[in-house]
mmCIF file of C-alpha atoms in Angstrom:
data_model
loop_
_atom_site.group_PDB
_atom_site.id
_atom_site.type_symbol
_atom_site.label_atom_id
_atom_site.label_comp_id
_atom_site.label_asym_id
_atom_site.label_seq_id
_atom_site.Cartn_x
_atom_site.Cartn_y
_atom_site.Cartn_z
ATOM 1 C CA UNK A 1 -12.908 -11.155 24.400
ATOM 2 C CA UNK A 2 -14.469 -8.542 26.036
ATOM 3 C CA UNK A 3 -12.167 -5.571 27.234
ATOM 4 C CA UNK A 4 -12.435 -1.425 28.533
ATOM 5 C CA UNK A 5 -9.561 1.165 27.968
ATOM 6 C CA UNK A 6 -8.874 4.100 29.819
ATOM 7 C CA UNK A 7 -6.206 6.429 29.439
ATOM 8 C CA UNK A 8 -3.657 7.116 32.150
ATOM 9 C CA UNK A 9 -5.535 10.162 33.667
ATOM 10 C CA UNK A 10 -8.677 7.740 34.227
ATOM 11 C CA UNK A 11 -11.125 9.050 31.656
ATOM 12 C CA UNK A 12 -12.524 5.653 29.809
ATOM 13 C CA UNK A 13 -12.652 5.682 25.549
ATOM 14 C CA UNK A 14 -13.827 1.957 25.558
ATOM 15 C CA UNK A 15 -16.583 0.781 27.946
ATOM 16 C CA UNK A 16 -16.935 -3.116 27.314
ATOM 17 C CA UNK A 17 -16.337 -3.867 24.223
ATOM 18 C CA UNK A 18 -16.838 -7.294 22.652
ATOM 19 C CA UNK A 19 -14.284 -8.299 20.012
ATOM 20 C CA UNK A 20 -13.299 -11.106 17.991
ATOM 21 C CA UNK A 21 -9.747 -11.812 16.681
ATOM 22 C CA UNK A 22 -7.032 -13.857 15.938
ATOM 23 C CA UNK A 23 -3.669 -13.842 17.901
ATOM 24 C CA UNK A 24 -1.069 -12.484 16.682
ATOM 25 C CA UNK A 25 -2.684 -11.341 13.170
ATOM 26 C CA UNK A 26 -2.709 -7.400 14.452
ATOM 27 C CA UNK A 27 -6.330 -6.895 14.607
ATOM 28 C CA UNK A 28 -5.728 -5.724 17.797
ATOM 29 C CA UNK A 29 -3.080 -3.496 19.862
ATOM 30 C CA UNK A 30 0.022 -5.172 21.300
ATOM 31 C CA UNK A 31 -0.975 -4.702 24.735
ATOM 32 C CA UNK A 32 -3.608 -6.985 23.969
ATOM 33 C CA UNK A 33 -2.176 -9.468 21.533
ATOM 34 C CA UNK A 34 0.804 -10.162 23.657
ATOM 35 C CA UNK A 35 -0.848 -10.801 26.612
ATOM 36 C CA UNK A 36 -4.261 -12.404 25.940
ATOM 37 C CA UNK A 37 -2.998 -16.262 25.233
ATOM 38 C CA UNK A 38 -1.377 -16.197 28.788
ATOM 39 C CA UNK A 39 -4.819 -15.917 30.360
ATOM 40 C CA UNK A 40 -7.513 -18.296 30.399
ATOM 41 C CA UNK A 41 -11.222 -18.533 29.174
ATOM 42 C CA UNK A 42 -13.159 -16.773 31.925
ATOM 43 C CA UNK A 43 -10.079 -15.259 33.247
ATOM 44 C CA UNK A 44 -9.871 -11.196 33.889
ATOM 45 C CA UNK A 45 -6.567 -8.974 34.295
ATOM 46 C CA UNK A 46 -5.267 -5.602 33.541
ATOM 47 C CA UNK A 47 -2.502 -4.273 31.270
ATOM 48 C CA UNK A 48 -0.763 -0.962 32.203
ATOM 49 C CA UNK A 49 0.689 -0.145 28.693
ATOM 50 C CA UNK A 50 3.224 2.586 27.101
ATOM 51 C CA UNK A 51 2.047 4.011 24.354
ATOM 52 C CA UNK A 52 4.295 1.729 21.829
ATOM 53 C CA UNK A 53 2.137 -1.194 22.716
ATOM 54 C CA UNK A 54 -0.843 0.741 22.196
ATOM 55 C CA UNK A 55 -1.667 3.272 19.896
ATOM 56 C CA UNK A 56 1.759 4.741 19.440
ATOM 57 C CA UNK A 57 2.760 8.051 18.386
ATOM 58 C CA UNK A 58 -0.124 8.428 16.206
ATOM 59 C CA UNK A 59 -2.653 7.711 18.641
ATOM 60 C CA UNK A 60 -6.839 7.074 17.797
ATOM 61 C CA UNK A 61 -7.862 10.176 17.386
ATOM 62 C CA UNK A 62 -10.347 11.666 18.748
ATOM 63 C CA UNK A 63 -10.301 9.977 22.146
ATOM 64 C CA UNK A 64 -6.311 8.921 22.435
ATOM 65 C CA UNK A 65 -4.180 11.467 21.987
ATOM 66 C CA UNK A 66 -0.721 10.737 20.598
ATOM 67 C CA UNK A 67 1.968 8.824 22.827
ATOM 68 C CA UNK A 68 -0.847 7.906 25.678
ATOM 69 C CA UNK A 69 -0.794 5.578 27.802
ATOM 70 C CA UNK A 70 -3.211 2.870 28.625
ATOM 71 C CA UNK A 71 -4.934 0.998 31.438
ATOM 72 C CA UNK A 72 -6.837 -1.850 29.775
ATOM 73 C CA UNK A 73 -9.615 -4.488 31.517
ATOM 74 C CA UNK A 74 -9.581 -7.727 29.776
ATOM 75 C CA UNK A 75 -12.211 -10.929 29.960
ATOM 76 C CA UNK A 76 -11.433 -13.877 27.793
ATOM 77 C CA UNK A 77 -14.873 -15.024 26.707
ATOM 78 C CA UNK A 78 -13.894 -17.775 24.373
ATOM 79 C CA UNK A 79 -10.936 -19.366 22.582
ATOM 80 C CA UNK A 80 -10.674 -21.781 19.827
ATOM 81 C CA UNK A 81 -8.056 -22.195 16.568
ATOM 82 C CA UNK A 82 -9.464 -21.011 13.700
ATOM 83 C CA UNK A 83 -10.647 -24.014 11.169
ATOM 84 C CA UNK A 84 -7.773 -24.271 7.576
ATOM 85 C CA UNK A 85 -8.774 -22.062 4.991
ATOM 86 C CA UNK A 86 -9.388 -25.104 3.046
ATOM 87 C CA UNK A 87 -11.854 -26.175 5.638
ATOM 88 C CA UNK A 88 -14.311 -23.243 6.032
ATOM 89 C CA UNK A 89 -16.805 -22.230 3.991
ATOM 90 C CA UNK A 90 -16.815 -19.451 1.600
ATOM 91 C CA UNK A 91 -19.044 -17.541 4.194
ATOM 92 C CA UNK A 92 -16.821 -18.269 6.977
ATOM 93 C CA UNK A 93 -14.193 -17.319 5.048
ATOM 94 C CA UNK A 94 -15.330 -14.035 4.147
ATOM 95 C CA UNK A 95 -16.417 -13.328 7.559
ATOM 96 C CA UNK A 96 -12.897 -13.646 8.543
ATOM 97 C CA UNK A 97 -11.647 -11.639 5.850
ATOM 98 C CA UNK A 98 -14.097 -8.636 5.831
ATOM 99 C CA UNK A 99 -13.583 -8.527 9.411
ATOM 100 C CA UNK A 100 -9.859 -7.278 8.305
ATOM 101 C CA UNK A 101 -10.680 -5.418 6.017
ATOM 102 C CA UNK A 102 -12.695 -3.225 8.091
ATOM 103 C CA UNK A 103 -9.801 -3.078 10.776
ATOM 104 C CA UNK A 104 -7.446 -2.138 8.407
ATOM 105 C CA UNK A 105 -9.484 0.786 7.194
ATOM 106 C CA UNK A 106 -9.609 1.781 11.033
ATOM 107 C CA UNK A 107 -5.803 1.759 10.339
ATOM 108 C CA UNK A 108 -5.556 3.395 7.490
ATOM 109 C CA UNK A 109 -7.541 6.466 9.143
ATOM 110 C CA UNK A 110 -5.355 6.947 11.547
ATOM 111 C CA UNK A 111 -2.531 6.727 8.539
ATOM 112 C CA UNK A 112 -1.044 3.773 10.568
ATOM 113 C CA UNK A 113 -0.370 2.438 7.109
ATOM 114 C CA UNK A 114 1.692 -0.415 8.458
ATOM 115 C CA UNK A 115 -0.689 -1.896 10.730
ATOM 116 C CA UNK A 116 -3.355 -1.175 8.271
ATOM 117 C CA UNK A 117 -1.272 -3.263 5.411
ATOM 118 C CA UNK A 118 -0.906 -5.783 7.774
ATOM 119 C CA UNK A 119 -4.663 -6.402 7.871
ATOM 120 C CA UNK A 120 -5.580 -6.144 4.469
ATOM 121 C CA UNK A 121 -2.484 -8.860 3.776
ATOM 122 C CA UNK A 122 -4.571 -11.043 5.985
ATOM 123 C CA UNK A 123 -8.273 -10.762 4.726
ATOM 124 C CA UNK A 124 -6.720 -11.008 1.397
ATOM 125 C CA UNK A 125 -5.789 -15.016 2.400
ATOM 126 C CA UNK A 126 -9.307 -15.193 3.344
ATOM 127 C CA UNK A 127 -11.016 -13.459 0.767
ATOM 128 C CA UNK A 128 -8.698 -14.779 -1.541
ATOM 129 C CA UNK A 129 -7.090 -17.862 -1.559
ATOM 130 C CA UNK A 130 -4.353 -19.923 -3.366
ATOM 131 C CA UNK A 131 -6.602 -22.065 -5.991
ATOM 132 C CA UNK A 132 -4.848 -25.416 -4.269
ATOM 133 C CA UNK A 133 -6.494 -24.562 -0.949
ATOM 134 C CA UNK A 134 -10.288 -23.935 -1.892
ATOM 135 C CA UNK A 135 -12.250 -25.300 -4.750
ATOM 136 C CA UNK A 136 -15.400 -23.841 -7.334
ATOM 137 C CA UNK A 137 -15.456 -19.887 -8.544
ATOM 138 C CA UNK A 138 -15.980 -17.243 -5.865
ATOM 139 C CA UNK A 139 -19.366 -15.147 -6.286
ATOM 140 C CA UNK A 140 -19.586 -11.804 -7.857
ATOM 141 C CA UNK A 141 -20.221 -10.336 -4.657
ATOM 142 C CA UNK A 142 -16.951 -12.064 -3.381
ATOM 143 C CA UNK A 143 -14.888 -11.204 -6.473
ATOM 144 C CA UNK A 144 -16.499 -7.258 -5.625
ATOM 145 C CA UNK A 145 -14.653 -7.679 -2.199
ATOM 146 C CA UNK A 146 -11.442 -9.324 -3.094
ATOM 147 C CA UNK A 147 -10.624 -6.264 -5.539
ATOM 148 C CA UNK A 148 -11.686 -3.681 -3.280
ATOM 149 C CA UNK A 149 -9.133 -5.322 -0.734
ATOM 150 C CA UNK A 150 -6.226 -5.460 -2.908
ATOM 151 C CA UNK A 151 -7.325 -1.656 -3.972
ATOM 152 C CA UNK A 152 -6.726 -1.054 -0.600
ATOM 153 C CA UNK A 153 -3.644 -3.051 0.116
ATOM 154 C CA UNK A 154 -1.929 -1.254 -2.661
ATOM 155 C CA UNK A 155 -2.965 2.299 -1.365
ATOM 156 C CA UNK A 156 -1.354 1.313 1.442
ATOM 157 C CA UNK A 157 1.689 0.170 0.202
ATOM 158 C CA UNK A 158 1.582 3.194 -1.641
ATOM 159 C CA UNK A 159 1.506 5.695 1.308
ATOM 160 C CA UNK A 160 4.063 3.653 3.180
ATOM 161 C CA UNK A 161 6.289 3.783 0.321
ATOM 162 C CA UNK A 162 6.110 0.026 -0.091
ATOM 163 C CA UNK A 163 6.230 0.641 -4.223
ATOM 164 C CA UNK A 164 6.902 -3.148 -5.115
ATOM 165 C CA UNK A 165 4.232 -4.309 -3.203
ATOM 166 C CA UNK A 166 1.445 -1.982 -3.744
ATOM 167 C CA UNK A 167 2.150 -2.540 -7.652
ATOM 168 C CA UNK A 168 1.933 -6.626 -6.938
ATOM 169 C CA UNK A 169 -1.532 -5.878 -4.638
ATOM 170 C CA UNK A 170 -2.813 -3.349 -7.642
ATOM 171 C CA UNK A 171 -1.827 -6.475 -10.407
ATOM 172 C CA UNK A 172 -3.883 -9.034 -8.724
ATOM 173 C CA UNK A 173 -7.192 -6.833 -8.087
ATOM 174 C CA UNK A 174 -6.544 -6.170 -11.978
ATOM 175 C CA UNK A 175 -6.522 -9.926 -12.733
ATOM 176 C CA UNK A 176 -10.016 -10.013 -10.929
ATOM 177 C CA UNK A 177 -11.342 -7.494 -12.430
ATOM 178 C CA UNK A 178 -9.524 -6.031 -15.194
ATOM 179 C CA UNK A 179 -12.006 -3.039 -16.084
ATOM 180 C CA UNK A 180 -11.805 -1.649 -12.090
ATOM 181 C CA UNK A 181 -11.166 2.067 -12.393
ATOM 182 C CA UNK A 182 -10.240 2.504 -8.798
ATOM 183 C CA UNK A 183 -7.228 -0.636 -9.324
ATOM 184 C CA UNK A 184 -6.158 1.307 -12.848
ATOM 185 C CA UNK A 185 -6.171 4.666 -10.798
ATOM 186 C CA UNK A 186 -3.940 3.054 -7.788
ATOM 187 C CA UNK A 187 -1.494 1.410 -10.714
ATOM 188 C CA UNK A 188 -0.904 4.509 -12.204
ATOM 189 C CA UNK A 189 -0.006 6.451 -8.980
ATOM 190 C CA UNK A 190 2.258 3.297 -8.325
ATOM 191 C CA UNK A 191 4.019 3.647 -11.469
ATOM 192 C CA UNK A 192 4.471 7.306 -11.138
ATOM 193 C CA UNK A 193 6.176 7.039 -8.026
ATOM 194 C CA UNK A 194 8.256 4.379 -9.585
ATOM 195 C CA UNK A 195 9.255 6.720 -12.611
ATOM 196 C CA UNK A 196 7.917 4.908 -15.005
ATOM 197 C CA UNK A 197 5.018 7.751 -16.131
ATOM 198 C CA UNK A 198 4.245 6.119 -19.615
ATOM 199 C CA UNK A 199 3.121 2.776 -17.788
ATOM 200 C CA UNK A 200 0.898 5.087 -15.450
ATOM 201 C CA UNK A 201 -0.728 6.838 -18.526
ATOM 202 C CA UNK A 202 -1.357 3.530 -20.147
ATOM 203 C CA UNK A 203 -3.304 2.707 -16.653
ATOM 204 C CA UNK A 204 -4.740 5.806 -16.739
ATOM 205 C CA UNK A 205 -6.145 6.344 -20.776
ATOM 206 C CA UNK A 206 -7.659 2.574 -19.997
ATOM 207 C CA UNK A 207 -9.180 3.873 -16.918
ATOM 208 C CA UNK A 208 -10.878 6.582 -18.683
ATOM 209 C CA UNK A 209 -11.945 4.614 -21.660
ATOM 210 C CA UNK A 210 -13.929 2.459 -19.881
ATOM 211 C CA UNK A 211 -15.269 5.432 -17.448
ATOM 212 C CA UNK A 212 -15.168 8.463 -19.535
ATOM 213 C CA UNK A 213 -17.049 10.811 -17.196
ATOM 214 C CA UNK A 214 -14.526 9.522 -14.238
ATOM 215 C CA UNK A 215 -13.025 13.529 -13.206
ATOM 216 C CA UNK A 216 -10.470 11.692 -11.262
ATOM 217 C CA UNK A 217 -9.447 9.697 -14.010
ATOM 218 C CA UNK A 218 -9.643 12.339 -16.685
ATOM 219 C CA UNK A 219 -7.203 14.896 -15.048
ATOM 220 C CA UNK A 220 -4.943 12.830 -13.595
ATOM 221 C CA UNK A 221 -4.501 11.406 -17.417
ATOM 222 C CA UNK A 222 -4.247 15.483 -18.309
ATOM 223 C CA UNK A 223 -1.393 16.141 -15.250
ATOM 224 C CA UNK A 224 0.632 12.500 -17.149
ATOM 225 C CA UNK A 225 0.475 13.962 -20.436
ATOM 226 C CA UNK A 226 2.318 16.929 -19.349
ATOM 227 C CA UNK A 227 4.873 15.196 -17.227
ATOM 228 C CA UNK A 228 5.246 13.093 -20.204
ATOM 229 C CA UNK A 229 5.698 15.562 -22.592
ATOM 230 C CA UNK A 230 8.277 17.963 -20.087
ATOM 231 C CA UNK A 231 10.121 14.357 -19.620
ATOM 232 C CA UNK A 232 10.295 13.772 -23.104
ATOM 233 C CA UNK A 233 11.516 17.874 -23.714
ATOM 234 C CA UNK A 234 13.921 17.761 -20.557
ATOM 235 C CA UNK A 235 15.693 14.441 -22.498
ATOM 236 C CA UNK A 236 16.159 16.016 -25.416
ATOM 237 C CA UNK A 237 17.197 19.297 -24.293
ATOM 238 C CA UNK A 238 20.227 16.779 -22.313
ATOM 239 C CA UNK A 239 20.698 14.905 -25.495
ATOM 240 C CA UNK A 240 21.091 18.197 -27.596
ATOM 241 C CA UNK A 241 23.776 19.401 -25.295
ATOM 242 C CA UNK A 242 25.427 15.826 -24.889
ATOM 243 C CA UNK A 243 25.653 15.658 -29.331
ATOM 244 C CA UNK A 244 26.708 19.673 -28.640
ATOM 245 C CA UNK A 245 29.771 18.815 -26.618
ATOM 246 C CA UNK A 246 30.769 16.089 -29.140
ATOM 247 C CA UNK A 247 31.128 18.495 -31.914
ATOM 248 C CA UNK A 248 32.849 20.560 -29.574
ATOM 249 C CA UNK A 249 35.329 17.800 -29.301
ATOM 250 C CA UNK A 250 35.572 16.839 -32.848
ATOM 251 C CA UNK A 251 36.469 20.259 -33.653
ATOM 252 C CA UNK A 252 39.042 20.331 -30.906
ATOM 253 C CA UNK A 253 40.791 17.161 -32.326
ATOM 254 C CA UNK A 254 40.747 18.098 -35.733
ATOM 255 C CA UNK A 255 42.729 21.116 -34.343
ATOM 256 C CA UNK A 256 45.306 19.605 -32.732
ATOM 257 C CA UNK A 257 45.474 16.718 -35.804
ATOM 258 C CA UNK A 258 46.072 20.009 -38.197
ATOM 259 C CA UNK A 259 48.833 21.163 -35.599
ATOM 260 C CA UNK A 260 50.229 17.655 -35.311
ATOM 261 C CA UNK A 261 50.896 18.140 -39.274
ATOM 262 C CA UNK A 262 52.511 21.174 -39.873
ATOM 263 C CA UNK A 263 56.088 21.234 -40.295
ATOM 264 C CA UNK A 264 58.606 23.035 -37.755
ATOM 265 C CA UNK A 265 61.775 24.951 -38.734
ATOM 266 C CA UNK A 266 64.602 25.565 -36.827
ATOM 267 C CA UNK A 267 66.461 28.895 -36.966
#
């Protein structure tokens, strides 16, 4: 496909731009994706847009501003389905995948962190596929870009506030590569926000073992250990006044016991 944008004043941010992508995947704006598969190869048209098919409140900065709309030229070059995943090569899979990747970083920028999960999801089944669809071991260089996707994924999760699925993203780039600093890093930030701070410090005194020098690492560990230990005072400050009270009550039955056994006289 080969497209130009302009915003709604006339001033173009796109001049002819050649792209590859899949319908309905979200590699590319909703203006485009819902329209392009009711056109034909060779076939031209326009799309006036709002700016919820387009690039939203958010916008792409610099060149489109928040809540803009769009005027959009579009040629359909070519159009095929895409091969199974169990058909392709490793290189055509990774092509697919990278591609992605890249889009969802594009995403992430902008802090579109839906859109920009939504990508990484989908070069992850490219880069990294059930065992039952492809066959042999991936290369290093492949096994390099399958953890640096999930890495991703789970940051993004993590800024959406998708906990539960940034922690599954951060657990498979850790089964890759179980030594990846960066993964350890994005675990314990997603066990942090999931109150669960001595699982993040395990992440994190792992992380620095095997990268001692890593700043990042080291002083996030530091920031833990205090939590940690404030936790750990704030509990037993609750648990001193909770056995406080039940002496309190003790006492107060004992009284009344005492009272219970005294004998009255009547005058």
């Amino acid at each position: 496909m080969k497209y130009s944008m302009a915003l709604s004043n006339g001033h173009v941010v796109d001049n002819n731009v050649e792209v590859t992508f899949q319908l309905g995947d979200g590699e590319v704006i909703d203006a485009i994706d819902l329209t392009a598969n009711l056109a034909k190869v060779g076939e031209c048209y326009e799309v006036l847009t709002q700016a919820r098919f387009g690039y939203g409140l958010l916008g792409r900065p610099p060149h489109i501003g928040p809540n803009s709309g769009l005027l959009i030229s579009v040629e359909i070059l070519q159009a095929e389905d895409t091969p199974k995943i169990g058909e392709m090569t490793e290189a055509e899979r990774v092509k697919i995948g990278d591609r992605k990747r890249k889009i969802g970083n594009d995403h992430f920028a902008r802090q579109d962190f839906g859109r920009a999960s939504t990508n990484y999801r989908g070069a992850c089944k490219y880069l990294d596929p059930p065992s039952y669809e492809v066959t042999g071991e991936p290369t290093a260089d492949v096994k390099d870009l399958q953890t640096k996707t999930w890495c991703n994924l789970a940051l993004s999760e993590l800024k959406g506030g998708k906990i539960a699925n940034g922690i599954q993203a951060v657990t498979r780039a850790l089964q890759i590569d179980p030594k990846n600093t960066k993964a350890l890093y994005r675990k314990g930030k997603l066990m942090e926000e999931r109150g669960e701070l001595e699982e993040a410090e395990k992440a994190l005194k792992l992380a620095v073992n095997i990268e001692p020098n890593s700043q990042g690492c080291v002083q996030y560990l530091k920031e833990l250990t205090k939590k940690i230990a404030a936790q750990k005072k704030k509990q037993q400050q609750m648990y001193k006044k909770m056995l406080n009270l039940e002496e309190e009550e003790k006492e107060k039955e004992k009284k009344m016991t005492s009272f219970g056994d005294k004998e009255t006289t009547w005058l």
